[in-house]
PDB file of C-alpha atoms in Angstrom:
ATOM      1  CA  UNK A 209       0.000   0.000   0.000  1.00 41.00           C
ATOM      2  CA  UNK A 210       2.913   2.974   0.661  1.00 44.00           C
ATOM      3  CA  UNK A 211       4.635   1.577  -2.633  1.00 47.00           C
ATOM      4  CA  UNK A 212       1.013   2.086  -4.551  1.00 47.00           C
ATOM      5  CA  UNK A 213       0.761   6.145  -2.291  1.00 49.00           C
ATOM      6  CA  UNK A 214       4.616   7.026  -3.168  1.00 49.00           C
ATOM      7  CA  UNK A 215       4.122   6.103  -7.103  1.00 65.00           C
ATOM      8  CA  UNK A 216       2.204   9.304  -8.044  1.00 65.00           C
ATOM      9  CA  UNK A 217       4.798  11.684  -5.701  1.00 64.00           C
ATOM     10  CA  UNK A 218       7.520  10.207  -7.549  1.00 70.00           C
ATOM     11  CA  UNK A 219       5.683  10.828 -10.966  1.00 64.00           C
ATOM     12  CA  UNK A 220       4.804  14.148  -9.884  1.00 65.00           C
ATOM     13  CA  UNK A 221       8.884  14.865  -8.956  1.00 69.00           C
ATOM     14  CA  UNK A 222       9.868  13.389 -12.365  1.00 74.00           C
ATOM     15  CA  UNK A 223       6.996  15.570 -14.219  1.00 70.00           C
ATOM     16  CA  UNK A 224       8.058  18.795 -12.270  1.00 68.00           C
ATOM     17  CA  UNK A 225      12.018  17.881 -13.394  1.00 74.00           C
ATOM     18  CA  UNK A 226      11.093  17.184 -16.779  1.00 75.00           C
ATOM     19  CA  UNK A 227       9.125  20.667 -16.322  1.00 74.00           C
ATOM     20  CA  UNK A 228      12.285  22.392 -15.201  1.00 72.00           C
ATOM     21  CA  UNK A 229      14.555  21.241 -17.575  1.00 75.00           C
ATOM     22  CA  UNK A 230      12.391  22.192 -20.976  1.00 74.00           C
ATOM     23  CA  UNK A 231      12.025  25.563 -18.984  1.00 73.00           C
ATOM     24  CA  UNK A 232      15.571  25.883 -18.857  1.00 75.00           C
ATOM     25  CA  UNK A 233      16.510  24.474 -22.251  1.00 74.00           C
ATOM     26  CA  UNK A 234      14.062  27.761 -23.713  1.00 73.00           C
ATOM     27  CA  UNK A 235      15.689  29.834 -21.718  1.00 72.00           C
ATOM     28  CA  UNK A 236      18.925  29.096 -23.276  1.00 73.00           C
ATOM     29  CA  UNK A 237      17.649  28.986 -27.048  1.00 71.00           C
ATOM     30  CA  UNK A 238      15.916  32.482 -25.810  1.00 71.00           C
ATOM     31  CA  UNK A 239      19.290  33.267 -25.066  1.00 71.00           C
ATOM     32  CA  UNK A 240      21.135  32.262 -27.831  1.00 70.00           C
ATOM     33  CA  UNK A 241      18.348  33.767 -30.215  1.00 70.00           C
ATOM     34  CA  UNK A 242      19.076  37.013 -28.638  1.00 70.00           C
ATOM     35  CA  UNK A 243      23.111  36.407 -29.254  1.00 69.00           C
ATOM     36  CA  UNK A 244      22.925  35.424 -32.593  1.00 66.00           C
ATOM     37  CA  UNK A 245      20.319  38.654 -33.586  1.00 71.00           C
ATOM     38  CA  UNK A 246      22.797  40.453 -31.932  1.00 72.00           C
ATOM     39  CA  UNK A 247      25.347  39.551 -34.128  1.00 65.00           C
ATOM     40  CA  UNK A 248      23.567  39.635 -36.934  1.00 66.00           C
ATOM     41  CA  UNK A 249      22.478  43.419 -35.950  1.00 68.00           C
ATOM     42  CA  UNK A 250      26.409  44.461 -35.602  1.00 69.00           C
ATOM     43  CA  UNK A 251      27.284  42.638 -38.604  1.00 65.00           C
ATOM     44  CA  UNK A 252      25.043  44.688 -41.027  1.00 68.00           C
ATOM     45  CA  UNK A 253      26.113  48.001 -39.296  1.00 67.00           C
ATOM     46  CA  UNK A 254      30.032  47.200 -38.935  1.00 66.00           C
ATOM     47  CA  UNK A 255      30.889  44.163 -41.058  1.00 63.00           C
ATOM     48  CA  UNK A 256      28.754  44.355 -44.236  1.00 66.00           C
ATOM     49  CA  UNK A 257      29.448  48.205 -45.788  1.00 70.00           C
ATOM     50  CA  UNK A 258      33.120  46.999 -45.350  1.00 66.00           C
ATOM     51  CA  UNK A 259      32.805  43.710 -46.977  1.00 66.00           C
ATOM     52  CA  UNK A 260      30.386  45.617 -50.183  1.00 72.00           C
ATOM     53  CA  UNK A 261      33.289  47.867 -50.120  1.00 72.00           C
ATOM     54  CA  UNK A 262      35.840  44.758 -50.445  1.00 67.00           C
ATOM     55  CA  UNK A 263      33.891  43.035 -53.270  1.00 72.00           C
ATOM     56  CA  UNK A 264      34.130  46.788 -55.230  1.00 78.00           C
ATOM     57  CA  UNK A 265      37.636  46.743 -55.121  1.00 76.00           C
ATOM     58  CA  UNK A 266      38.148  43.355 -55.850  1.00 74.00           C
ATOM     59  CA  UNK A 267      36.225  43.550 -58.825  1.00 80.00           C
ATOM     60  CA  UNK A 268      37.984  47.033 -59.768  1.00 83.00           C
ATOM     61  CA  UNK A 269      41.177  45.082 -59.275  1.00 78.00           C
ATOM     62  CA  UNK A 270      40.234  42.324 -61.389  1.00 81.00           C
ATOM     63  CA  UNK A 271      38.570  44.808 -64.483  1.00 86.00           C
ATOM     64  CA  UNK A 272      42.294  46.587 -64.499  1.00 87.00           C
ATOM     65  CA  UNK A 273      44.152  43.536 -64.440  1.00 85.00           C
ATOM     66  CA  UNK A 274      42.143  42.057 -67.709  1.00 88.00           C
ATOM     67  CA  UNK A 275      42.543  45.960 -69.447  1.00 91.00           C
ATOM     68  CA  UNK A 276      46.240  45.692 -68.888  1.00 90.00           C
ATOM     69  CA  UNK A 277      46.714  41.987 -69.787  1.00 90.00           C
ATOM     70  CA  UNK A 278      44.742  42.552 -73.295  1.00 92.00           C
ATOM     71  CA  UNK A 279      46.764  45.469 -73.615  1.00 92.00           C
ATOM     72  CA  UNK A 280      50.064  44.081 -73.527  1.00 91.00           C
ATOM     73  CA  UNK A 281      48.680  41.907 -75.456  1.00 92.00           C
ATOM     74  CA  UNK A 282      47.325  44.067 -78.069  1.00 94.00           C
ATOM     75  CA  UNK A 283      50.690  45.979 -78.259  1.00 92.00           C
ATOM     76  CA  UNK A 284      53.217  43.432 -78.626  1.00 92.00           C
ATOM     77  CA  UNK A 285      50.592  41.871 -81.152  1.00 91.00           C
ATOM     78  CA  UNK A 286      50.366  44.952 -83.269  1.00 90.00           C
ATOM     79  CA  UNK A 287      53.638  45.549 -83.099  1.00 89.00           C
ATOM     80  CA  UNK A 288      54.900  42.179 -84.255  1.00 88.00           C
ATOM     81  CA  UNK A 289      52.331  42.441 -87.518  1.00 89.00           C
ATOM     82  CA  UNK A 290      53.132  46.590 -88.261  1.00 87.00           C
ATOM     83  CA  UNK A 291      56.588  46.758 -87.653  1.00 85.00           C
ATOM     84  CA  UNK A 292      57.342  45.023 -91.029  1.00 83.00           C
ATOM     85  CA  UNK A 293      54.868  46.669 -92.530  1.00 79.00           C
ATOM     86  CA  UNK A 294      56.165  49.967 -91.560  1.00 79.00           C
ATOM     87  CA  UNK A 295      59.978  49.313 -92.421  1.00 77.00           C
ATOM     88  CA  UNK A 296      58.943  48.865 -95.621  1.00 77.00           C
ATOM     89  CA  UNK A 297      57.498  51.972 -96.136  1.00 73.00           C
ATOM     90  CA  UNK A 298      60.043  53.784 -94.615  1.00 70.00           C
ATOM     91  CA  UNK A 299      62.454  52.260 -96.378  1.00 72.00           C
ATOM     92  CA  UNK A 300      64.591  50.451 -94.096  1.00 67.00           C
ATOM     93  CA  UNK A 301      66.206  47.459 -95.446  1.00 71.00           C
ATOM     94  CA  UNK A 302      66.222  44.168 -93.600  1.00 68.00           C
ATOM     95  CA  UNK A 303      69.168  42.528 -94.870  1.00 70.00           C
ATOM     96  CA  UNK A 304      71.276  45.655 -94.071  1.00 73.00           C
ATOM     97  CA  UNK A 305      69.959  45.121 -90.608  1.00 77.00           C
ATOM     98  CA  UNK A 306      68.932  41.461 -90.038  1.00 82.00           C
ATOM     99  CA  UNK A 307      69.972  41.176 -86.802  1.00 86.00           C
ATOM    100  CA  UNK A 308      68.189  43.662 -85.113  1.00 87.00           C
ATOM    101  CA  UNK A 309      65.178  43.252 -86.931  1.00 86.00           C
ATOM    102  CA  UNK A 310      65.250  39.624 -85.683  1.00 89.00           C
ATOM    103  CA  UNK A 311      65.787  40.585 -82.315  1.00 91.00           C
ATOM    104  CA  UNK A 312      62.816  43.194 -82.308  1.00 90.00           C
ATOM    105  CA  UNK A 313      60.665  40.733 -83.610  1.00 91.00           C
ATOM    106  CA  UNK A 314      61.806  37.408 -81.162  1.00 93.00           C
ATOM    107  CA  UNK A 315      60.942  40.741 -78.546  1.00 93.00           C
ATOM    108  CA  UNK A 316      57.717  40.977 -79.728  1.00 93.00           C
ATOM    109  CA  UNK A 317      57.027  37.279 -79.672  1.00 94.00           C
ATOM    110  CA  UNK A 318      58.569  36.649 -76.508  1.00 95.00           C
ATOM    111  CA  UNK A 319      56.172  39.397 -74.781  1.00 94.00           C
ATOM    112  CA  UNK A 320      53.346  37.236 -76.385  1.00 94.00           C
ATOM    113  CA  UNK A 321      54.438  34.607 -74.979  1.00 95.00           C
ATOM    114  CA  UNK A 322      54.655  35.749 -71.707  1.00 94.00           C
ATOM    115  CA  UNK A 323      51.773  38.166 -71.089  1.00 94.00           C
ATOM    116  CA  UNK A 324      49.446  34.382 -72.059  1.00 93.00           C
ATOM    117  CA  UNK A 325      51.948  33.305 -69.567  1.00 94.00           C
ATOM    118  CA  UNK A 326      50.488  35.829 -67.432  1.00 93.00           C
ATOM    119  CA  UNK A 327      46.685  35.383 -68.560  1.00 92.00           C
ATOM    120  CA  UNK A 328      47.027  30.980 -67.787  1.00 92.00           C
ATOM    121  CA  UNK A 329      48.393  32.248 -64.049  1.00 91.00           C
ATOM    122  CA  UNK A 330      45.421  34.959 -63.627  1.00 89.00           C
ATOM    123  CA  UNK A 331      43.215  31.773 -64.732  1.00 89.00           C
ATOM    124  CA  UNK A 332      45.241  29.913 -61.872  1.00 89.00           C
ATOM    125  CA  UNK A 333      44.857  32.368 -59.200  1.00 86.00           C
ATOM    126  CA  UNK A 334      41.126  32.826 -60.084  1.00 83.00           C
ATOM    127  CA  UNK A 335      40.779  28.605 -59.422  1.00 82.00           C
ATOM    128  CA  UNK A 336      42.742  28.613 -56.267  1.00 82.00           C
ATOM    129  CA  UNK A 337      40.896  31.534 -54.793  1.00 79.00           C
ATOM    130  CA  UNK A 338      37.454  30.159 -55.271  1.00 78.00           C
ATOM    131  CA  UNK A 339      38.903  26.945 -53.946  1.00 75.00           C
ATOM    132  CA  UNK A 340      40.318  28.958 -50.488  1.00 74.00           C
ATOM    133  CA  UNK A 341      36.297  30.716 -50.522  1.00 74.00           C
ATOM    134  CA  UNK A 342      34.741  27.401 -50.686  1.00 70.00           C
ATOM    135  CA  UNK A 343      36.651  26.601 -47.660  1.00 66.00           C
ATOM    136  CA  UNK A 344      36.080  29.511 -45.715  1.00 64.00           C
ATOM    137  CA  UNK A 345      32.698  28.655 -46.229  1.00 67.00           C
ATOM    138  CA  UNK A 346      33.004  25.380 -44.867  1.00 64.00           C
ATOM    139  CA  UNK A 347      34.666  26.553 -41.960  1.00 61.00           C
ATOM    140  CA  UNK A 348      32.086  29.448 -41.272  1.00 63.00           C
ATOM    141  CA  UNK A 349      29.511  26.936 -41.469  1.00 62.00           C
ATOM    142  CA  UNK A 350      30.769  24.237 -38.932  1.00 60.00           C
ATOM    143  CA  UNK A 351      31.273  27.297 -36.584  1.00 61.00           C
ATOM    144  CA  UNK A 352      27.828  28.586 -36.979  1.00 58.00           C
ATOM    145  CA  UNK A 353      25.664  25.164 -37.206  1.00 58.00           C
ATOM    146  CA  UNK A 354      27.634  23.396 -33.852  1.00 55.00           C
ATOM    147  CA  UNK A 355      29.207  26.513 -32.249  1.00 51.00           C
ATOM    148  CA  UNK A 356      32.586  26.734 -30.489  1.00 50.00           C
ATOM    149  CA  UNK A 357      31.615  25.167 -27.374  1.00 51.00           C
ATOM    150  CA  UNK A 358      31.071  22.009 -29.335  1.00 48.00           C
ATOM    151  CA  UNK A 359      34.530  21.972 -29.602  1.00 49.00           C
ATOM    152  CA  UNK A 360      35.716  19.557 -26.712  1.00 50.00           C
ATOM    153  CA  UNK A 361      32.529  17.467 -27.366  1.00 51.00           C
ATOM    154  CA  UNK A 362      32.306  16.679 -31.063  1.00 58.00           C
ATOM    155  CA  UNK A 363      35.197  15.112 -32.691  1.00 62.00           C
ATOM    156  CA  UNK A 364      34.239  15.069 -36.199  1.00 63.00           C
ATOM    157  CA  UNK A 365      33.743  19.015 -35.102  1.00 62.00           C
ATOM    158  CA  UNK A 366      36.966  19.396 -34.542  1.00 66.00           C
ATOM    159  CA  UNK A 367      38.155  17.269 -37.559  1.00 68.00           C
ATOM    160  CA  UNK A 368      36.297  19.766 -39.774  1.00 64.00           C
ATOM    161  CA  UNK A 369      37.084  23.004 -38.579  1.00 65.00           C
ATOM    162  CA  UNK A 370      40.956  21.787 -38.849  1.00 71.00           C
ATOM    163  CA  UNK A 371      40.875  20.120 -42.683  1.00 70.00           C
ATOM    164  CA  UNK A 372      38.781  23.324 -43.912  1.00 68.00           C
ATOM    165  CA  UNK A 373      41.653  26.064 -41.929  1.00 73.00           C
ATOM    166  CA  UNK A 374      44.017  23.782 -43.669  1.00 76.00           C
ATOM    167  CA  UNK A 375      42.538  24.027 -46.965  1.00 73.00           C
ATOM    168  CA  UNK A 376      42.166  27.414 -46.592  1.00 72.00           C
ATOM    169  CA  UNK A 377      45.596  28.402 -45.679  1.00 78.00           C
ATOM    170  CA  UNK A 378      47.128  26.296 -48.063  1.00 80.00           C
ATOM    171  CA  UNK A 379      45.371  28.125 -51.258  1.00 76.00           C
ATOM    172  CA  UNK A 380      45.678  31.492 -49.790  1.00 80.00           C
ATOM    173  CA  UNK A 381      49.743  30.966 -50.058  1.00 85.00           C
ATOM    174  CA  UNK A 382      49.284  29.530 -53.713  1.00 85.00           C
ATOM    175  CA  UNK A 383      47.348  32.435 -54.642  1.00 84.00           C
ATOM    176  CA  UNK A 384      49.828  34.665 -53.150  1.00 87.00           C
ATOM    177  CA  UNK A 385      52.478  32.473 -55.031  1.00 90.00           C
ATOM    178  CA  UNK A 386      50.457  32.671 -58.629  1.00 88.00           C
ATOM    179  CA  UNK A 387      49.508  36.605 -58.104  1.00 88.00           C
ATOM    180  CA  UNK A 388      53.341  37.578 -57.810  1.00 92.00           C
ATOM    181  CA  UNK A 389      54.395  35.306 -60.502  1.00 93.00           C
ATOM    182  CA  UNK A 390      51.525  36.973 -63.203  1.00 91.00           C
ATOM    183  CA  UNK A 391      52.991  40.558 -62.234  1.00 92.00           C
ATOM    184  CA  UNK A 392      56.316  39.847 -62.828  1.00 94.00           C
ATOM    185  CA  UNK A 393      55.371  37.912 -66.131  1.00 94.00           C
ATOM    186  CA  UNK A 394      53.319  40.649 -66.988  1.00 93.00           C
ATOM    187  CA  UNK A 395      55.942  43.207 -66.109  1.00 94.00           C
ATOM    188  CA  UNK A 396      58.540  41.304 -68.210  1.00 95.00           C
ATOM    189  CA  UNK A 397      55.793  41.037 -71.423  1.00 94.00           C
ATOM    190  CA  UNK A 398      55.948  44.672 -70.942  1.00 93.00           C
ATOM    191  CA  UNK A 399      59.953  45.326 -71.006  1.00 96.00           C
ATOM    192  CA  UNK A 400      59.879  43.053 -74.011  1.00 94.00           C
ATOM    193  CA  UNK A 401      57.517  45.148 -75.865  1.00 94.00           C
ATOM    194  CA  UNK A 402      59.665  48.385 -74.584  1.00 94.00           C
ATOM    195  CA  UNK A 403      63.189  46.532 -75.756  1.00 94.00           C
ATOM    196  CA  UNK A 404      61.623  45.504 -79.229  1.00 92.00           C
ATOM    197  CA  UNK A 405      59.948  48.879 -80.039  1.00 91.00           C
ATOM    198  CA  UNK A 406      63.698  50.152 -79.042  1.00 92.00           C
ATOM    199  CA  UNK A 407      65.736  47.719 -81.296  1.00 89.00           C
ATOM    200  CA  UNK A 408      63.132  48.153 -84.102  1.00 87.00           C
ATOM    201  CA  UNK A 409      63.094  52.301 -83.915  1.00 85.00           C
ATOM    202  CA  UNK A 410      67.427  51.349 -84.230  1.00 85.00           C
ATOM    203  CA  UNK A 411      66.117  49.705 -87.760  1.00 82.00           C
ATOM    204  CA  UNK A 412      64.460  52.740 -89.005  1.00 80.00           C
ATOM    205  CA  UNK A 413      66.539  55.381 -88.655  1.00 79.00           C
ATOM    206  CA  UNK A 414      68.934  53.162 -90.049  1.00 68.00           C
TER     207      UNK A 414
END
């Protein structure tokens, strides 16, 4: 008879526990509700004009870099087709300077060369960044989805967050690598432009 009188006390201690834990469980999504709106509040006044302004420049940055690759392009190009075309009707004779009409012309190709050189490691960097975004992404959405204090508690977590930083930081140094090796290819296309139009104005006057 007490075990049948102490059944519904215990029931009722187990109901008001249950009770107390869902109560505190919405406190804390209340809680983290409020963090997260919070953040998302301070991004849009602090983080986002900066970022807009980011993507502007980057964009800028990559319109000038195409105008001055198909301009290099364009002027060892031209160069290579009118500079014949011009010594002729100035005059100049070729076999009385074959040599340095060679040379300005193996100028001219050799800045073609390198300035699609220079467009294949644009094309490169271009790859490698998206690939380095694609992990940032990754990483920003393990940290948002199971949160930092996950960290001791979920090992795949943890497995994540470190593959996608690795990821991440490995491309960003290959871009880094690829974007200084188009400028200096792009930079050489251009002396070889400046040393051909130089050898080839030697072949006019003569």
């Amino acid at each position: 008879m007490q075990k049948t009188e102490k059944n519904p006390d215990q029931h009722a201690a187990t109901l008001k526990l249950e009770l107390e834990r869902s109560e505190l469980a919405l406190q804390q999504l209340a809680l983290e509700n409020e963090k997260h709106r919070t953040f998302l509040q301070s991004w849009e006044v602090d983080v986002r004009p900066h970022q807009e302004l980011l993507l502007r420049s980057v964009d800028m940055g990559h319109a000038y870099a195409k105008m001055t690759i198909q301009t290099i392009f364009w002027l060892n190009g031209g160069a290579l087709i009118a500079f014949p075309a011009f010594a002729k009707l100035a005059g100049a004779e070729f076999s009385a300077h074959l040599t340095r009409a060679l040379t300005s012309i193996g100028c001219f190709v050799l800045g073609l060369v390198l300035i699609t050189v220079t467009a294949l490691l644009a094309y490169f960097t271009c790859v490698t960044e998206s690939t380095m975004t694609a992990a940032h992404r990754e990483h920003a959405k393990l940290l948002h989805h199971l949160g930092r204090d996950s960290e001791e508690k979920n090992g795949k977590w943890k497995e994540g967050m470190a593959a996608a930083t690795k990821i991440a930081n490995t491309h960003q140094r290959r871009a880094f690598r690829l974007q200084w090796a188009a400028i200096a290819s792009g930079m050489l296309s251009l002396l070889a432009f400046v040393a051909g139009a130089c050898v080839a104005g030697t072949v006019l006057v003569g």
